[in-house]
C-alpha positions as a Markdown table, in Angstrom:
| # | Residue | x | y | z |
|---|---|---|---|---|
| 1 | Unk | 7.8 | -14.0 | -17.3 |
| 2 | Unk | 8.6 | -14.1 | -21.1 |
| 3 | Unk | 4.7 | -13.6 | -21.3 |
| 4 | Unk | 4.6 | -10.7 | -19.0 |
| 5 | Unk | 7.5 | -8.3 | -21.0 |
| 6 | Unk | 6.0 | -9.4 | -24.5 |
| 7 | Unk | 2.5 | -8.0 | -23.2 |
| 8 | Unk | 4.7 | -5.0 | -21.7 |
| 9 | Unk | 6.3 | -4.5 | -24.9 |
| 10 | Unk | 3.2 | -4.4 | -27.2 |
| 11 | Unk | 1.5 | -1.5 | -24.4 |
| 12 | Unk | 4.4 | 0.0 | -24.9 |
| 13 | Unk | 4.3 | 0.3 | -28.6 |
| 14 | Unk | 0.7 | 1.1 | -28.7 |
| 15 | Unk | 1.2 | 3.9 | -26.2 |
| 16 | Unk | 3.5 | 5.3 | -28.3 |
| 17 | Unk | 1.7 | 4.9 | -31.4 |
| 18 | Unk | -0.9 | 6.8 | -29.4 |
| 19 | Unk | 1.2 | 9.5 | -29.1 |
| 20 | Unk | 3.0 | 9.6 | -32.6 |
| 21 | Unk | 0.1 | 9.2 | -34.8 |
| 22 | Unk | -2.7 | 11.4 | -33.1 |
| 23 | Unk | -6.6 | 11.9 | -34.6 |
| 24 | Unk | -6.4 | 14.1 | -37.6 |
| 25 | Unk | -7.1 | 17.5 | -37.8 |
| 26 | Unk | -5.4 | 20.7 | -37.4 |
| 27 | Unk | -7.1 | 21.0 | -33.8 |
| 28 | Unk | -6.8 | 17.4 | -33.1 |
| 29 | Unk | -4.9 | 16.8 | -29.4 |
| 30 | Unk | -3.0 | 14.3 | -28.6 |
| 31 | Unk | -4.6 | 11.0 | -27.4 |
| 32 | Unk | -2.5 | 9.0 | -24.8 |
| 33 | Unk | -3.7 | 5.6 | -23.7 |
| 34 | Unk | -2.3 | 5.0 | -20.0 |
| 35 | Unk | -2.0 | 1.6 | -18.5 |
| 36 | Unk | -2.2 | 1.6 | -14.6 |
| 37 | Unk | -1.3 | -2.1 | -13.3 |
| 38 | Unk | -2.2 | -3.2 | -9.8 |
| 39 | Unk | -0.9 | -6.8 | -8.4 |
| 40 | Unk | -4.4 | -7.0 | -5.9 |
| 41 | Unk | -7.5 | -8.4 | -6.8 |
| 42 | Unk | -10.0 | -6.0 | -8.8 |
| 43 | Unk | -12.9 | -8.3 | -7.0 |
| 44 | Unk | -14.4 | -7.9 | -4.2 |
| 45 | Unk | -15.5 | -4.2 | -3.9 |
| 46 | Unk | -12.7 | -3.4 | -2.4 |
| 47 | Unk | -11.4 | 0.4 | -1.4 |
| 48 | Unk | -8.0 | -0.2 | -3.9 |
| 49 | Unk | -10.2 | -1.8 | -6.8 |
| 50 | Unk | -12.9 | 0.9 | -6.9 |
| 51 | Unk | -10.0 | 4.0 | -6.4 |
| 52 | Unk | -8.5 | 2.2 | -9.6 |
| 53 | Unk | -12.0 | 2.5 | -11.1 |
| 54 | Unk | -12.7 | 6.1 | -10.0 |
| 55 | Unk | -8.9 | 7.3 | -11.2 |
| 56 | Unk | -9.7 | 6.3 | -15.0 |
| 57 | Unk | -13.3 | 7.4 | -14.7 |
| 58 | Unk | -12.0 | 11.0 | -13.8 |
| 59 | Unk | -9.0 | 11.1 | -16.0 |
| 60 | Unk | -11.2 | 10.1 | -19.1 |
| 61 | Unk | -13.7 | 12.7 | -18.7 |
| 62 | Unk | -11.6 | 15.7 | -17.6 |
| 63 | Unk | -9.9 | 14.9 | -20.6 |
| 64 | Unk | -12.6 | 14.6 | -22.8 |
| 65 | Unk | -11.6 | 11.1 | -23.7 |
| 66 | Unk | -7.9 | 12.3 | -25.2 |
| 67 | Unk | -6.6 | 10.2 | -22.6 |
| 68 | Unk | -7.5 | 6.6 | -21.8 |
| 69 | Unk | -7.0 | 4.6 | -18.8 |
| 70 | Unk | -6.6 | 1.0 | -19.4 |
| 71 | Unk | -7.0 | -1.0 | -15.9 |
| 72 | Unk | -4.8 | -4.4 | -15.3 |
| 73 | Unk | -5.2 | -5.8 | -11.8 |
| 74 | Unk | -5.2 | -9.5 | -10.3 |
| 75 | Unk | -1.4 | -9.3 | -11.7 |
| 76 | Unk | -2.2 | -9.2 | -15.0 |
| 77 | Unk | 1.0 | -7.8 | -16.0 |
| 78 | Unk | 3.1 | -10.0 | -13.3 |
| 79 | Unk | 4.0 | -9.1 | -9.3 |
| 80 | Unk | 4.6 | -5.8 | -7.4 |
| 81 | Unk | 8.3 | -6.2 | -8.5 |
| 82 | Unk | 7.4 | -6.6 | -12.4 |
| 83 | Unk | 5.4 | -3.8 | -12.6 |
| 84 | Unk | 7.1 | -1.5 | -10.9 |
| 85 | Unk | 10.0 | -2.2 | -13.1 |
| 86 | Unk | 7.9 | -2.1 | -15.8 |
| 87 | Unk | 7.0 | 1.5 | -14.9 |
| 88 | Unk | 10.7 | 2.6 | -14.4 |
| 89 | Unk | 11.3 | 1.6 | -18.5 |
| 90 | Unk | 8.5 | 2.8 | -19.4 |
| 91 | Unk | 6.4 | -0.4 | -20.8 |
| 92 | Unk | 3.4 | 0.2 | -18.3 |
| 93 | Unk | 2.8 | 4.0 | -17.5 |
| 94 | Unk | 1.2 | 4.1 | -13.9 |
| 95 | Unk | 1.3 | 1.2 | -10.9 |
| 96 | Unk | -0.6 | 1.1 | -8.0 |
| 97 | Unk | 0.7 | -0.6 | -5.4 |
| 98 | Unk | 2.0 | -0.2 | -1.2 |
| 99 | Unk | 5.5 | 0.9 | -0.4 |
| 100 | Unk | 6.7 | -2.4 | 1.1 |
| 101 | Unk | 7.7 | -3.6 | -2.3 |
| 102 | Unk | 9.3 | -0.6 | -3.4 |
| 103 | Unk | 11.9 | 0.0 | -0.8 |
| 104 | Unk | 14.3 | -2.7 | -3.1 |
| 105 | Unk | 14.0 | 0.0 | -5.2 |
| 106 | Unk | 13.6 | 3.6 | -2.8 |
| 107 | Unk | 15.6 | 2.5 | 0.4 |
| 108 | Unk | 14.2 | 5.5 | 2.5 |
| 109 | Unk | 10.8 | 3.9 | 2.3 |
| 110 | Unk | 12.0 | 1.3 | 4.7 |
| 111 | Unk | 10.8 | 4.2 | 7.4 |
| 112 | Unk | 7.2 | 3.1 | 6.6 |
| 113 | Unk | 8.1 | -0.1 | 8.1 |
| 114 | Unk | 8.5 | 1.5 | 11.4 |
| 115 | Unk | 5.6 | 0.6 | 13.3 |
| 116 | Unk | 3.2 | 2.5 | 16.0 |
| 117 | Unk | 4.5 | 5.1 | 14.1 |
| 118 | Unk | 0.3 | 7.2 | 13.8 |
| 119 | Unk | -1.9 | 7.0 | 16.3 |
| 120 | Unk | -4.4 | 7.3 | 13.8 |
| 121 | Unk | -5.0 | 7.1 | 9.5 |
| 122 | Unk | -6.5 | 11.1 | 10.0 |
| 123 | Unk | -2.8 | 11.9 | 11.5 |
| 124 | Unk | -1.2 | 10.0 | 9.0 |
| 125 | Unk | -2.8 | 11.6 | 6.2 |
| 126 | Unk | -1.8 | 15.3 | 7.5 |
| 127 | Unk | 1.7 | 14.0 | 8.1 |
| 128 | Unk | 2.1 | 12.6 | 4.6 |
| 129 | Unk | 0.1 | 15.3 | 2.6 |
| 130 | Unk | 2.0 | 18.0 | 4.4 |
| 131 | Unk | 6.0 | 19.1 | 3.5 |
| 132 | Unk | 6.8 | 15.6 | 3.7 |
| 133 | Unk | 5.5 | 15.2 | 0.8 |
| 134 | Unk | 8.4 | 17.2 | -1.0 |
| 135 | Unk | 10.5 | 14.3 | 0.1 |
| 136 | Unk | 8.4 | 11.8 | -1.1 |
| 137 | Unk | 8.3 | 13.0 | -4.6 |
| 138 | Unk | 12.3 | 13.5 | -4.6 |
| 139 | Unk | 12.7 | 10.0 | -4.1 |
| 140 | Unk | 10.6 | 8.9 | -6.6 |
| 141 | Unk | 11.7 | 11.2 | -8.8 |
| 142 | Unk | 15.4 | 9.8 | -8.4 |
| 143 | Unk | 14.0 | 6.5 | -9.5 |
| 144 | Unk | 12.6 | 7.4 | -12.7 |
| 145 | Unk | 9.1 | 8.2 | -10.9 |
| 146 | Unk | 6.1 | 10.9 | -11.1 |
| 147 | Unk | 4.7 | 10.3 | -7.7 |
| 148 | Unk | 0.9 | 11.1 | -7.9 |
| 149 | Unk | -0.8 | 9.7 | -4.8 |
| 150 | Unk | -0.1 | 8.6 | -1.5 |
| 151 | Unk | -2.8 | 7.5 | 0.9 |
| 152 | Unk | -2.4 | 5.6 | 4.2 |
| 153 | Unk | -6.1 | 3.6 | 3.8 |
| 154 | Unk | -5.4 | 0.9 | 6.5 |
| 155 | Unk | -3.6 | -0.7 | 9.8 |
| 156 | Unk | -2.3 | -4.0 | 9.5 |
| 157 | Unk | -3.7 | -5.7 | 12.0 |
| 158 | Unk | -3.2 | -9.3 | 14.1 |
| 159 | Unk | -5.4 | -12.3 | 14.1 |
| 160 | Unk | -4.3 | -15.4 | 16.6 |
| 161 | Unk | -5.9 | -18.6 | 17.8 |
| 162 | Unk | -5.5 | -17.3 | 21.1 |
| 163 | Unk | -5.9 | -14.1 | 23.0 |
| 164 | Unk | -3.3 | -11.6 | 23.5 |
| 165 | Unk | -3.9 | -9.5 | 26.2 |
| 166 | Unk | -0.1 | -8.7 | 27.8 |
| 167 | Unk | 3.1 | -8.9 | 26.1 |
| 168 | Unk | 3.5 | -12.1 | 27.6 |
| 169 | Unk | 1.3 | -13.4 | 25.5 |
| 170 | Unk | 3.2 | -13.1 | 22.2 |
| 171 | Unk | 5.6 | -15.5 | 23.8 |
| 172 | Unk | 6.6 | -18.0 | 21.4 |
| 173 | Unk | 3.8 | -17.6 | 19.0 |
| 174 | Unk | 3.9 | -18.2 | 15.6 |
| 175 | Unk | 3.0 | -15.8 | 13.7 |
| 176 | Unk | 3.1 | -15.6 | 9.8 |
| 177 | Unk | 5.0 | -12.4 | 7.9 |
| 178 | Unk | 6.1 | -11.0 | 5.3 |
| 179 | Unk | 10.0 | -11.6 | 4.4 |
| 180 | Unk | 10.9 | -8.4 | 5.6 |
| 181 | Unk | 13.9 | -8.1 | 8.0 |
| 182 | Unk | 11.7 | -5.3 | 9.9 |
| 183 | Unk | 8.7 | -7.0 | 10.3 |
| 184 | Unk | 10.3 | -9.6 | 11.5 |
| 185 | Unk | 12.4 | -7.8 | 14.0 |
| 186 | Unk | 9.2 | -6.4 | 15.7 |
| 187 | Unk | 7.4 | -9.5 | 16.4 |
| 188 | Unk | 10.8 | -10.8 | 17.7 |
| 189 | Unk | 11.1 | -8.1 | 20.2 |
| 190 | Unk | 7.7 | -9.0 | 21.4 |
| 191 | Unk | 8.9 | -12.6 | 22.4 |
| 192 | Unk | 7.1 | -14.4 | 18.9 |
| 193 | Unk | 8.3 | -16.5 | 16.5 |
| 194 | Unk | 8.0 | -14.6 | 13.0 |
| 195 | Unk | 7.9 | -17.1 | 10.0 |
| 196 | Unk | 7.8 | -15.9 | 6.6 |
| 197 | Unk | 5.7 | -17.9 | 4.6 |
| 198 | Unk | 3.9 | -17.5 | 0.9 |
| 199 | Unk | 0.7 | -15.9 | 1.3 |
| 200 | Unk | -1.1 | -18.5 | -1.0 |
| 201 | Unk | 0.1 | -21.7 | 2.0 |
| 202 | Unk | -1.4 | -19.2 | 4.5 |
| 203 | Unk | -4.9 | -19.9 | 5.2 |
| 204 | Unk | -3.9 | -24.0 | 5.3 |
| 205 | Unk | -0.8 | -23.0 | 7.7 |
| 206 | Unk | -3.6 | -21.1 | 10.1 |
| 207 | Unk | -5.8 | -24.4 | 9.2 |
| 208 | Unk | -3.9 | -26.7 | 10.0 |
| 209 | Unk | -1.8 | -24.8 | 13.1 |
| 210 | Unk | 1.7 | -25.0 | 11.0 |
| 211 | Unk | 1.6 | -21.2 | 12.2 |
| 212 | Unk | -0.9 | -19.4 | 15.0 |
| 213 | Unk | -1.4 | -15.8 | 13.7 |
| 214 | Unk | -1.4 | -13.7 | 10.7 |
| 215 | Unk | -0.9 | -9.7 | 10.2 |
| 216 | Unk | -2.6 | -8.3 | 7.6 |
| 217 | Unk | -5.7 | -5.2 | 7.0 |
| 218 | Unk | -9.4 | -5.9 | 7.6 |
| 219 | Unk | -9.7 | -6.2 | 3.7 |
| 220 | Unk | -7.2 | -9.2 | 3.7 |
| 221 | Unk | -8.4 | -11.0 | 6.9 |
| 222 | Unk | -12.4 | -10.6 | 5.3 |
| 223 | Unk | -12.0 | -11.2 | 1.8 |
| 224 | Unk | -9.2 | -14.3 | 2.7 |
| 225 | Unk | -11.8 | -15.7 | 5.2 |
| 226 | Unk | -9.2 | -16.0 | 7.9 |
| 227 | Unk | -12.2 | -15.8 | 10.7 |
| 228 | Unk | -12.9 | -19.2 | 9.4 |
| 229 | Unk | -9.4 | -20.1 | 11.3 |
| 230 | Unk | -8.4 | -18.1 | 13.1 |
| 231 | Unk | -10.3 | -17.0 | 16.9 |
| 232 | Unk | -9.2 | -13.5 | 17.7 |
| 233 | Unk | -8.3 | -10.0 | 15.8 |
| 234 | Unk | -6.1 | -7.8 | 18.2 |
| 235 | Unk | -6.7 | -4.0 | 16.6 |
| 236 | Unk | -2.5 | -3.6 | 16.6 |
| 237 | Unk | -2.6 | -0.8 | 14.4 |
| 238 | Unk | 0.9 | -1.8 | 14.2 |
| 239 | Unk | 1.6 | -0.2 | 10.5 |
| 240 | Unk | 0.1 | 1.9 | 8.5 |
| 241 | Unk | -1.0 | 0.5 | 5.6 |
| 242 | Unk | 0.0 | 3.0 | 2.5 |
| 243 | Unk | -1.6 | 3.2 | -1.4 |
| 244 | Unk | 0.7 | 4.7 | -3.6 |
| 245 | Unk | 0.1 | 5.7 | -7.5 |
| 246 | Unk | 2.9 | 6.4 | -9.4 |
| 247 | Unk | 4.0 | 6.9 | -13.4 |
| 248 | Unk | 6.7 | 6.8 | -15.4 |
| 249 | Unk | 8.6 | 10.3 | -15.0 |
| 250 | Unk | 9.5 | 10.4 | -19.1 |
| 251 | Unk | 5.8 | 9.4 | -19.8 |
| 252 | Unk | 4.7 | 12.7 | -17.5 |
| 253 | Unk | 6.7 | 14.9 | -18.6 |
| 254 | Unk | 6.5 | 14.7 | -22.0 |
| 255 | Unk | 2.6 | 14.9 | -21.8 |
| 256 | Unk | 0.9 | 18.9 | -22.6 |
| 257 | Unk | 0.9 | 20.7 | -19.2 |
| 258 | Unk | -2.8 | 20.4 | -19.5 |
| 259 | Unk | -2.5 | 16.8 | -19.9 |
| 260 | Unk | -0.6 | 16.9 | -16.5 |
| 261 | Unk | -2.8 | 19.4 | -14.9 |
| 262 | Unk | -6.0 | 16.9 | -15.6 |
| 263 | Unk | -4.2 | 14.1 | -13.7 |
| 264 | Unk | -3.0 | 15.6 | -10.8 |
| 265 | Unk | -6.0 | 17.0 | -10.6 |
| 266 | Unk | -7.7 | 13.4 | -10.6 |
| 267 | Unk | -5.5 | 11.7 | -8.2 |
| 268 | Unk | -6.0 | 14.2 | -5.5 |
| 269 | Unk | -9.9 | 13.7 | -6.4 |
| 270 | Unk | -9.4 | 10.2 | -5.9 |
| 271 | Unk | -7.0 | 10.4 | -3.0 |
| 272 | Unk | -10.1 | 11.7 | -0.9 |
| 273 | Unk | -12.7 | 9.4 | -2.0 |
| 274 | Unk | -10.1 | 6.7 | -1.4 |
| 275 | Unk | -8.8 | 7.8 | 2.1 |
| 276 | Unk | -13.0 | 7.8 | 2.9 |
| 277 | Unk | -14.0 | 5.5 | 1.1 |
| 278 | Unk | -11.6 | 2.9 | 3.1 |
| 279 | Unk | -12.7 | 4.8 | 6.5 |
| 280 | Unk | -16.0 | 3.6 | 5.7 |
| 281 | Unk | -15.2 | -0.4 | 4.4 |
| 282 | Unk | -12.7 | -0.7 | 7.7 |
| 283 | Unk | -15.7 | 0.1 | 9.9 |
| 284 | Unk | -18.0 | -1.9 | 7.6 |
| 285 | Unk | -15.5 | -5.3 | 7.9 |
| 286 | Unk | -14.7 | -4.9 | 11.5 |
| 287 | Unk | -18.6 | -6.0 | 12.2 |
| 288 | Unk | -18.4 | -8.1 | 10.0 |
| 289 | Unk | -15.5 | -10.0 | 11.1 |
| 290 | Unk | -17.3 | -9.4 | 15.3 |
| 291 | Unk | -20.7 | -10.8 | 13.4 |
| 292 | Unk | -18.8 | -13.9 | 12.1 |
| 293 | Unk | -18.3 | -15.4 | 15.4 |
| 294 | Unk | -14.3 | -13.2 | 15.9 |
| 295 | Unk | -13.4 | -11.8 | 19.7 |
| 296 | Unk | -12.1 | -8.3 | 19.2 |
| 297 | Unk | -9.5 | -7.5 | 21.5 |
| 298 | Unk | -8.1 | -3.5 | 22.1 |
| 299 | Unk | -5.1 | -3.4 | 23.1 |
| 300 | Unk | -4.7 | -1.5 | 26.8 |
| 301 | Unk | -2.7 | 1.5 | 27.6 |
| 302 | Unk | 0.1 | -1.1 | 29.1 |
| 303 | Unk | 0.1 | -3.5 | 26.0 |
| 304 | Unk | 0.1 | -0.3 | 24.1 |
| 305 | Unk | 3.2 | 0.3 | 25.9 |
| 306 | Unk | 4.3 | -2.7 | 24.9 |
| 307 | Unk | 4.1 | -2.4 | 21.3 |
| 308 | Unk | 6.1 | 0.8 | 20.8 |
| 309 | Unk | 9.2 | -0.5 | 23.1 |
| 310 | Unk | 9.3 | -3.4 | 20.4 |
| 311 | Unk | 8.7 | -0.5 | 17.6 |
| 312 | Unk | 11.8 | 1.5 | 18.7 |
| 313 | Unk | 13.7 | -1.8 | 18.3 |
| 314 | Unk | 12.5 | -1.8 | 14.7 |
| 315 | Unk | 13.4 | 1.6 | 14.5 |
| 316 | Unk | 17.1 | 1.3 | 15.6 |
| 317 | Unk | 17.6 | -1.4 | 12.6 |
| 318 | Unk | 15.8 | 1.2 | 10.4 |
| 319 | Unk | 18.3 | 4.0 | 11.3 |
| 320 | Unk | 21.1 | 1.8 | 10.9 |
| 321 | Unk | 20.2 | 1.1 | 7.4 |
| 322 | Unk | 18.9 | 4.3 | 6.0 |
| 323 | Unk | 19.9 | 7.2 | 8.3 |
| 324 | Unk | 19.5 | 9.2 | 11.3 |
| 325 | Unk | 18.3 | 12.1 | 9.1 |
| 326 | Unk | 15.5 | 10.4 | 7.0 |
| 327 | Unk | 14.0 | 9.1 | 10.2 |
| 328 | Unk | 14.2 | 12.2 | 12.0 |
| 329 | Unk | 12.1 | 14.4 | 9.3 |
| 330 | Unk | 9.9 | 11.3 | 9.2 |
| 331 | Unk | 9.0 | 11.4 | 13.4 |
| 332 | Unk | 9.1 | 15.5 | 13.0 |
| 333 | Unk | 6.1 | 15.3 | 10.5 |
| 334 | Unk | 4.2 | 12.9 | 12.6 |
| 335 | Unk | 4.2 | 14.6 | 15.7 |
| 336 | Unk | 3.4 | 18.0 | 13.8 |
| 337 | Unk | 0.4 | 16.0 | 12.4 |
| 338 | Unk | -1.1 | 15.7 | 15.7 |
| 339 | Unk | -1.6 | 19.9 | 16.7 |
């Protein structure tokens, strides 16, 4: 940890050296040299590694070079936690990362944990890209935050050692989550037995049967190997699976409104070959997972059901904690989404 905010600290000095002592000459701009930290793997060809990839290709030559984009993913600069708090101060200028991680520090984004919530990613994307968006950007803003993108690229999704073809069949399975209280409460109202366990013990657990099922996107259940261990993927579609890009509010707005032109102009260039590119890879990794040997199960208009009477219990715990009101707007944009 001592590592990480040492390394922190020096990018913050040379950002700021960046910007103090510019190239010489009358005409000279300012250079800025932006770090954008990710805490997911930059192997793999994946849709998050290559948007990284693409965001400081496009920033770099709009900009004619005056402003740099230094990459650090694999968690490089520490955890989803670290770096977003090294964002807030200011020692790394841009994370990418999903909004699970950031509702310790944006409570509202707990909403994003309600699940069944899109029918599908293209109703999603209107619904987040439309006035919702406005309230996005305030809450990020309140926590010392330029939002810049925002891009639902996946479902998570369920993989068993069984099939699941009623609700009945949740009953008493084991399934691996996250340690969030609303994930949990989901796959308790569908009769299963939630256990939160590190994500490094995971494939073993699945080995080994210490747990049954995991929840997690195509990208994680093909690039983790899980069809090595695991029988069955049930398409839940259970929660959308959001990108978000995000820099340090005093870093944006103390850059020339050109400056700030040339990045939003970037991200939303990035947002669509993202939100494709990931269209394409899920398609891509669900044969892949069928070809390895993996029963695909859709879930039926009763299952279906099924899922979104657990969801609403989710939902009531959501509401409890962060509001009627928040949840509300949230529901209004998706159902506007779908005309």
């Amino acid at each position: 940890m001592k590592q990480v905010r040492l390394f922190s600290l020096l990018l913050g000095v040379a950002f700021l050296a960046s910007v103090m002592f510019p190239f010489a000459g009358p005409a000279a701009a300012q250079e800025y040299t932006l770090q954008l930290a990710g805490a997911y793997p930059s192997t793999g060809e994946t849709p998050r590694a290559l948007a990284t990839e693409k965001i400081k290709e496009l920033i770099e030559k709009k900009s004619n070079g005056k402003i740099k984009v230094q990459i650090y993913l694999d968690n490089q600069l520490g955890g989803d936690r670290e770096i977003l708090e090294g964002c807030q101060l200011g020692d790394i200028a841009m994370v990418s990362q999903t909004t699970a991680p950031q509702v310790g520090f944006i409570p509202e984004l707990a909403i994003f944990d309600i699940p069944m919530l899109y029918e599908n990613l293209d109703i999603a994307r209107k619904a987040l890209s439309g006035p919702f968006r406005a309230k996005l950007e305030e809450w990020y803003d309140r926590a010392g935050l330029k939002l810049l993108l925002f891009e639902p690229i996946y479902y998570r999704e369920s993989t068993t050692s069984r099939p699941i073809n009623k609700v009945a069949d949740f009953s008493g399975l084991k399934i691996r989550t996250m340690e969030n209280e609303y994930h949990m409460a989901f796959w308790k109202a569908l009769g299963a037995n939630p256990t939160p366990l590190s994500f490094a013990e995971l494939y073993v657990a699945l080995q080994q049967g210490t747990v049954d099922a995991q929840e997690n996107p195509y990208e994680i259940i093909w690039s983790s190997k899980f069809y090595e261990v695991q029988k069955y993927l049930i398409n839940t579609h259970h929660i959308a699976f959001i990108l978000s890009i995000n820099i340090n509010k005093g870093i944006y707005e103390g850059m020339p409104a050109e400056y700030k032109a040339i990045i939003n102009e970037s991200m939303k260039e990035a947002a669509d070959y993202l939100f494709d590119l990931a269209k394409a890879k899920n398609d891509a990794m669900l044969a892949s997972l069928k070809k390895t040997g993996m029963t695909i199960i859709d879930p039926d208009p009763a299952l279906q059901a099924e899922l979104k009477k657990a969801a609403a219990e989710t939902e009531k715990l959501i509401r409890k904690n962060v509001g009627d009101a928040v949840v509300e707007e949230l529901l209004k944009s998706a159902e506007e989404a779908k005309k």
